[in-house]
Amino acid sequence: MTYAADSVDTLPRMPSWATSARAETPEDAAFLSGAALSHLHLVSNRPEVPQCLLRERLALRAAEACTAFRGRPERAAELRDAIAFLQPGDSPGPTGETYVAWRRAVKQPASIKALHRALPRVEAEQIADWMDGCDPRAAGRGAPVTRVAMVIETVLTEAPRQEVTALILADAALAQALGWDYVVPLLATDLKRADLRRRDDALRLACHRAVTTSAIEALRLAVDLVRRTAHLKAVAPKLRAKRAEEAVDMFLSRDAVAPSALPLPDRAARRLCDRLVDLGAIRELTGRDTFRLYGV
């Protein structure tokens, strides 16, 4: 397959007033969050945006934020390690489980069944009950961010320590309200732990502000990934290894890939990764000499 080099210049730009304005009132906050979400919806549906990879990177950021909520020191590098080299039967540990939950949440189209796979310790019926109050088909449920706040408040009132569950279901509610097929992690990265204890108007205001900031950050990430994946697609025809095309597809859809996960013999996989690094198409993410991970 010959890949065309997509240009980042094809993506519509976020208006400067939306990125520089400050939400001084609840009305301002609602207006800005709506503008940011509308633009994210427009950009993320463009064919040049690697949507699976974008969701995986946002899932990593969300897991990192949730880990910080719990006062743990693990960051992106440790979270990647927690699941990249797991053997069958191994436990990823508490922080690894958080990352697994977010990755599962963004992998399949959002549904109660998919959310239960992401949150196996929560009964599917309980997830359905918590989500029912934000169903956009039901009359009088309010605007998307209002439904997000309702889910957070409902979950944390009934289960005060389940912040990860509340935030995954809040992002699922947002996706549902906006007609998105997949969960796009936005809330966790810009809500503070204190915000999760707010209620009513104060919680809605915090959610509006968080959505605005995180949507703008997601747009910047999308632009960066379009540029990086375009370069990877451009250099792919230079690769001679058998099944290199499948390997490239893995890099285009996954946050981090170990050579052992590629569909090539071990030595060939490592050579392919080194070649792609030399071509500037992927990066080595760990800084180690062994147990390396690579990503766009």
XYZ file of C-alpha atoms in Angstrom:
296
model
C 0.000 0.000 0.000
C 1.212 3.511 -0.787
C 0.386 6.063 1.868
C -0.373 9.678 0.977
C 1.216 12.294 3.219
C -1.698 14.187 4.718
C -1.138 17.837 5.498
C -1.935 19.253 8.911
C -2.938 22.429 7.073
C -6.165 20.729 6.028
C -7.489 20.846 9.592
C -9.712 23.810 10.499
C -8.181 26.047 13.155
C -9.731 26.824 16.502
C -10.668 30.536 16.652
C -8.301 32.523 18.837
C -11.164 33.987 20.866
C -12.108 30.467 21.975
C -8.615 29.631 23.200
C -7.850 32.927 24.906
C -11.186 33.907 26.463
C -11.790 33.393 30.175
C -15.070 32.089 31.497
C -16.064 34.697 34.051
C -19.714 33.625 34.330
C -21.596 30.326 34.001
C -23.011 31.589 30.686
C -19.489 32.275 29.394
C -18.329 28.835 30.521
C -21.219 27.093 28.770
C -20.656 29.066 25.569
C -16.927 28.314 25.467
C -17.332 24.624 26.232
C -19.911 24.342 23.464
C -17.576 26.068 21.015
C -14.650 23.829 21.974
C -16.703 20.633 21.720
C -18.167 21.682 18.387
C -14.704 22.278 16.961
C -13.372 19.017 18.392
C -16.300 17.194 16.780
C -15.485 18.802 13.438
C -11.765 18.030 13.584
C -11.901 14.522 15.047
C -14.143 13.329 12.223
C -11.635 14.334 9.569
C -10.139 11.285 7.795
C -6.553 12.417 8.349
C -6.964 12.296 12.143
C -5.821 8.917 13.595
C -8.843 8.535 15.843
C -7.831 5.278 17.576
C -4.398 6.665 18.407
C -5.874 9.967 19.581
C -8.234 8.168 21.953
C -5.389 5.983 23.266
C -3.217 9.020 24.006
C -6.123 10.742 25.741
C -6.795 7.546 27.717
C -3.191 7.580 28.936
C -3.560 11.194 30.055
C -6.814 10.379 31.831
C -5.261 7.394 33.625
C -2.329 9.559 34.690
C -4.716 12.152 36.124
C -6.725 9.513 37.979
C -3.525 8.082 39.438
C -2.627 11.545 40.710
C -6.098 11.831 42.305
C -5.138 8.894 44.500
C -1.833 10.453 45.500
C 0.273 7.872 43.697
C 3.540 8.819 41.942
C 3.145 6.772 38.739
C 3.089 8.772 35.529
C 2.810 7.926 31.831
C 6.026 5.899 31.633
C 5.087 3.725 34.609
C 1.544 3.256 33.339
C 2.809 2.064 29.972
C 5.180 -0.359 31.666
C 2.415 -1.651 33.931
C 0.570 -3.233 31.025
C 3.028 -3.490 28.119
C 4.890 -6.527 29.432
C 2.138 -8.345 31.305
C 2.134 -12.112 31.033
C -1.076 -14.183 31.138
C -2.291 -14.362 34.713
C -0.250 -11.355 35.877
C -1.921 -8.487 37.716
C -1.236 -4.956 36.478
C -1.618 -3.553 39.985
C -3.972 -0.738 41.024
C -2.549 1.911 38.701
C -2.284 -0.533 35.841
C -5.935 -1.442 36.350
C -6.836 2.229 36.024
C -5.017 2.445 32.703
C -6.575 -0.817 31.502
C -10.020 0.566 32.332
C -9.464 3.719 30.274
C -7.992 1.796 27.339
C -10.930 -0.599 27.294
C -13.353 2.302 27.547
C -12.054 3.908 24.348
C -11.463 0.733 22.338
C -15.023 -0.335 21.502
C -18.094 1.723 20.569
C -19.692 2.980 23.764
C -22.425 0.739 25.147
C -23.385 -0.660 28.541
C -21.709 -3.950 27.610
C -18.483 -2.186 26.561
C -18.484 -0.023 29.687
C -18.921 -3.126 31.831
C -15.839 -4.657 30.153
C -13.924 -1.511 31.080
C -15.330 -1.554 34.628
C -15.776 -5.266 35.414
C -16.173 -4.674 39.151
C -19.311 -2.638 38.537
C -22.438 -4.565 37.607
C -23.821 -3.819 34.150
C -27.216 -3.057 35.694
C -25.610 -0.481 37.969
C -23.860 1.161 35.019
C -27.161 1.261 33.144
C -28.887 2.864 36.147
C -26.203 5.527 36.470
C -26.254 6.237 32.736
C -30.043 6.255 32.457
C -30.328 9.723 33.923
C -28.224 11.172 31.125
C -29.927 9.475 28.164
C -30.291 12.223 25.536
C -33.445 10.537 24.234
C -35.210 11.214 27.516
C -37.052 14.507 27.802
C -35.774 17.241 30.060
C -32.328 15.825 30.680
C -30.507 19.038 29.848
C -27.466 19.912 27.776
C -24.474 17.563 27.323
C -22.290 19.010 30.075
C -25.275 19.083 32.424
C -25.674 15.351 31.857
C -21.952 14.885 32.517
C -22.280 16.627 35.870
C -25.363 14.539 36.694
C -23.438 11.318 36.145
C -20.471 12.421 38.262
C -22.737 13.566 41.081
C -24.871 10.427 40.981
C -21.959 7.980 40.937
C -19.938 9.728 43.634
C -22.949 10.182 45.879
C -23.609 6.439 45.810
C -19.969 5.327 45.558
C -17.759 8.158 46.896
C -14.416 6.482 46.174
C -15.101 5.437 42.581
C -13.635 8.460 40.813
C -12.419 6.416 37.840
C -15.876 4.941 37.324
C -17.498 8.369 37.596
C -15.118 9.933 35.074
C -15.329 7.107 32.528
C -19.123 7.157 32.697
C -19.114 10.974 32.490
C -17.095 10.830 29.266
C -19.446 8.103 28.018
C -22.399 10.374 28.796
C -20.756 13.196 26.885
C -20.134 10.936 23.887
C -23.731 9.739 24.035
C -25.090 13.270 24.187
C -22.935 14.436 21.267
C -23.639 11.430 19.080
C -20.054 10.134 19.211
C -19.610 6.395 18.742
C -16.630 6.165 21.088
C -15.692 7.520 24.492
C -13.212 10.391 24.146
C -11.476 11.013 27.506
C -11.811 14.697 28.352
C -13.022 15.217 31.928
C -10.311 13.584 34.023
C -7.353 15.628 32.825
C -8.755 19.019 33.825
C -11.072 18.322 36.741
C -9.404 18.640 40.125
C -10.176 16.220 42.902
C -11.906 19.017 44.798
C -14.133 19.616 41.768
C -15.459 16.070 42.036
C -16.858 16.908 45.482
C -18.826 19.871 44.171
C -22.536 19.623 43.472
C -25.206 21.301 41.352
C -24.193 24.613 39.711
C -20.639 24.512 41.086
C -20.031 21.069 39.581
C -21.556 22.052 36.237
C -19.331 25.140 36.096
C -16.243 23.030 36.855
C -17.241 20.567 34.125
C -17.756 23.339 31.561
C -14.308 24.753 32.316
C -12.676 21.322 32.255
C -14.299 20.414 28.939
C -13.148 23.681 27.367
C -9.535 23.234 28.433
C -9.334 19.525 27.662
C -11.030 19.859 24.262
C -8.500 22.521 23.256
C -5.675 20.254 24.456
C -7.180 17.332 22.509
C -7.281 19.484 19.386
C -3.595 20.337 19.778
C -2.798 16.666 20.249
C -4.828 15.800 17.139
C -2.856 18.301 15.076
C 0.433 16.862 16.348
C -0.665 13.286 15.630
C -1.789 14.183 12.111
C 1.678 15.552 11.438
C 3.453 12.551 12.956
C 1.273 9.881 11.342
C 1.518 11.591 7.961
C 5.292 11.227 8.166
C 5.011 7.567 9.176
C 2.699 6.891 6.222
C 5.106 8.702 3.900
C 8.112 6.576 4.879
C 6.212 3.267 5.051
C 6.846 2.365 1.379
C 10.599 2.350 2.136
C 10.212 -0.581 4.516
C 11.148 -3.965 3.081
C 10.363 -6.259 5.985
C 7.569 -8.747 5.455
C 4.386 -7.704 7.251
C 5.807 -4.218 7.734
C 2.460 -2.818 6.641
C 0.741 -4.561 9.562
C 3.377 -3.214 11.923
C 2.830 0.327 10.630
C -0.906 -0.069 11.194
C -0.196 -0.977 14.823
C 1.842 2.188 15.329
C -0.958 4.212 13.727
C -3.518 2.967 16.251
C -1.647 2.281 19.517
C -0.030 4.593 22.019
C 2.975 2.325 22.613
C 4.161 -0.902 21.011
C 6.793 -3.364 22.195
C 8.820 -5.021 19.405
C 7.648 -8.395 20.703
C 4.062 -7.400 19.880
C 4.811 -6.797 16.208
C 3.932 -9.517 13.663
C 7.609 -10.173 12.865
C 10.384 -12.338 14.320
C 12.050 -10.702 17.305
C 15.227 -9.584 15.548
C 13.349 -8.323 12.514
C 10.921 -6.422 14.757
C 13.763 -4.665 16.550
C 15.437 -3.798 13.264
C 12.173 -2.380 11.943
C 11.752 -0.203 15.041
C 15.329 1.060 14.762
C 14.772 1.828 11.074
C 11.614 3.789 11.795
C 13.359 5.727 14.552
C 16.192 6.574 12.143
C 13.612 7.809 9.641
C 12.013 10.010 12.304
C 8.708 8.162 11.943
C 8.403 6.806 15.502
C 10.069 7.466 18.854
C 11.562 5.207 21.497
C 9.504 6.063 24.565
C 11.407 4.594 27.516
C 15.040 5.719 27.194
C 16.130 2.175 28.107
C 18.431 -0.255 26.357
C 16.095 -3.189 26.978
C 12.326 -3.645 27.310
C 11.805 -0.758 24.966
C 8.510 0.721 23.796
C 7.922 2.655 20.603
C 5.202 5.006 19.447
C 4.383 7.755 16.993
